[in-house]
Amino acid sequence: MKRRQLICLAVAAAVLPAAASAQDAAMTVHKDPYCGCCGAWASAYRMAGYKVEARDEEDMDAFKARLKVPKEVHGCHTGVVDGYYLEGHVPLEAAEKLLRERPALAGLAVAGMPKGSLGMGTDPEASYDVMAVPRDGSTPYVYMAVRPS
C-alpha cells in the first residue's frame, strides 16, 4: 500500500503544478459588446480559476486582423492568454492542453458558434473541431475533435 501511495503522490506532484499554472493565467476576452455567449464562455473560464478580464471591442474584425487570426477560423470572441489566442468557443480542455504543452502555435480556434460548445448551451450531440493555428502562418489543422460520447 505504501508503494501505491508514493506513486500517486509522485504523479500528483508532476501534474498539479502544470494544471495550476494554466488555471492561474490571466486572460483578456475581447468581445462584441452586444453578445451574450461571449460572457458565458468567459464565465466558464473564470469558474475554472482563470483571471478573466472582458473588454468590449467595437470592431472585432479589426482586432482579429491585428492578431492575424485566419478568417476561415473566426469565431465569436477572442481570448488572449499567456502569449496565445483562443478564438471562439474553445473548450477548457483544449486551452489547458495548449498552456501545458506550449506548442509553436499562435492559438486555437473554434470557427463559428457551434451548438453545444462552451458558452453555447449543452448538447450531448455536439460535434466540432478545435483548430490549431501555427505561428508560421501555415494551414490550421485539427488540434482536438469534440464528438458525442
XYZ file of C-alpha atoms in Angstrom:
149
model
C 0.000 0.000 0.000
C 2.824 2.442 0.767
C 4.341 1.975 -2.702
C 0.982 2.757 -4.305
C 0.631 5.945 -2.211
C 4.140 7.034 -3.194
C 3.356 6.548 -6.890
C 0.097 8.519 -6.539
C 1.902 11.379 -4.795
C 4.619 11.458 -7.465
C 2.038 11.601 -10.253
C 0.081 14.334 -8.466
C 3.247 16.374 -7.910
C 4.101 16.147 -11.596
C 0.610 17.025 -12.833
C -0.742 19.588 -10.373
C 1.808 22.386 -10.865
C 1.182 22.411 -14.639
C -2.580 22.486 -14.198
C -2.406 25.183 -11.535
C -0.183 27.446 -13.669
C -2.593 27.126 -16.602
C -5.600 27.954 -14.460
C -3.887 30.850 -12.702
C -3.217 32.511 -16.049
C -4.602 35.956 -16.731
C -6.880 36.090 -19.780
C -8.341 39.053 -21.611
C -11.508 38.296 -23.558
C -12.179 40.687 -26.418
C -15.853 40.591 -27.390
C -18.696 42.336 -29.107
C -20.496 44.488 -26.512
C -23.882 43.050 -27.538
C -23.071 39.333 -27.384
C -24.292 37.087 -24.561
C -22.466 33.860 -25.389
C -19.096 35.610 -25.005
C -19.910 36.328 -21.381
C -20.985 32.724 -20.780
C -17.702 31.459 -22.267
C -15.644 33.900 -20.164
C -17.589 32.900 -17.028
C -16.738 29.231 -17.601
C -13.027 30.094 -17.687
C -13.402 32.317 -14.626
C -15.122 29.473 -12.733
C -12.232 27.177 -13.732
C -9.804 29.542 -11.992
C -8.576 31.788 -14.797
C -8.272 35.500 -14.045
C -10.551 36.858 -16.777
C -10.951 40.476 -17.841
C -13.559 41.198 -20.518
C -13.108 44.064 -22.973
C -15.761 45.260 -25.379
C -14.470 45.868 -28.893
C -16.421 47.936 -31.397
C -14.632 46.299 -34.360
C -13.837 42.638 -33.728
C -12.710 42.078 -37.336
C -10.010 44.737 -36.956
C -8.930 43.239 -33.623
C -8.694 39.727 -35.136
C -6.720 41.132 -38.086
C -4.153 42.613 -35.679
C -3.678 39.145 -34.146
C -3.580 37.573 -37.649
C -6.427 35.177 -36.881
C -7.214 33.476 -40.225
C -10.715 34.371 -41.460
C -11.617 30.708 -42.020
C -11.412 30.055 -38.259
C -13.082 33.247 -36.986
C -15.348 32.698 -34.033
C -17.381 34.962 -31.849
C -14.875 36.371 -29.334
C -11.110 36.223 -28.837
C -9.377 35.381 -25.575
C -5.702 36.217 -25.144
C -3.803 34.189 -22.570
C -0.104 33.641 -21.948
C 1.006 34.539 -25.477
C -1.748 32.600 -27.284
C -5.184 33.460 -28.570
C -8.314 31.380 -28.074
C -10.639 32.201 -30.937
C -14.301 31.429 -30.413
C -15.763 28.728 -28.192
C -12.544 26.849 -27.369
C -13.220 24.259 -24.628
C -11.310 24.363 -21.351
C -9.592 21.016 -22.042
C -8.042 22.332 -25.246
C -6.796 25.543 -23.599
C -5.300 23.635 -20.673
C -3.506 21.263 -23.041
C -2.177 24.243 -25.033
C -0.856 26.012 -21.937
C 0.644 22.821 -20.558
C 2.408 21.694 -23.754
C 3.340 25.170 -25.127
C 3.456 24.229 -28.857
C 4.616 26.675 -31.559
C 1.111 27.945 -32.238
C -0.420 31.383 -32.443
C -3.535 29.953 -30.856
C -6.569 27.696 -31.025
C -9.861 28.357 -32.763
C -13.398 27.051 -32.937
C -14.926 28.574 -36.058
C -18.450 29.938 -35.900
C -20.688 29.274 -32.932
C -21.243 25.503 -32.727
C -24.309 24.395 -30.809
C -23.237 22.696 -27.575
C -19.764 24.238 -27.471
C -18.632 26.018 -24.286
C -20.903 29.031 -23.839
C -23.412 27.778 -26.417
C -25.597 25.618 -24.209
C -25.499 21.897 -23.632
C -25.933 19.413 -26.425
C -24.871 15.783 -25.932
C -24.634 15.509 -29.739
C -22.185 18.437 -30.071
C -19.581 17.776 -32.734
C -16.940 20.299 -33.799
C -13.194 20.714 -34.247
C -10.731 22.836 -32.307
C -8.211 24.073 -34.837
C -4.532 24.759 -34.137
C -3.212 27.892 -35.833
C 0.586 27.694 -36.370
C 2.689 30.785 -35.650
C 4.389 30.491 -39.046
C 1.156 31.167 -40.928
C 0.832 27.647 -42.307
C -2.546 25.951 -42.643
C -4.564 25.413 -39.448
C -5.124 21.771 -38.501
C -7.324 19.836 -36.098
C -5.891 20.044 -32.574
C -8.810 18.391 -30.805
C -12.029 16.856 -32.103
C -15.096 17.207 -29.912
C -17.516 14.383 -30.622
C -20.535 12.858 -28.868
C -19.590 10.232 -26.290
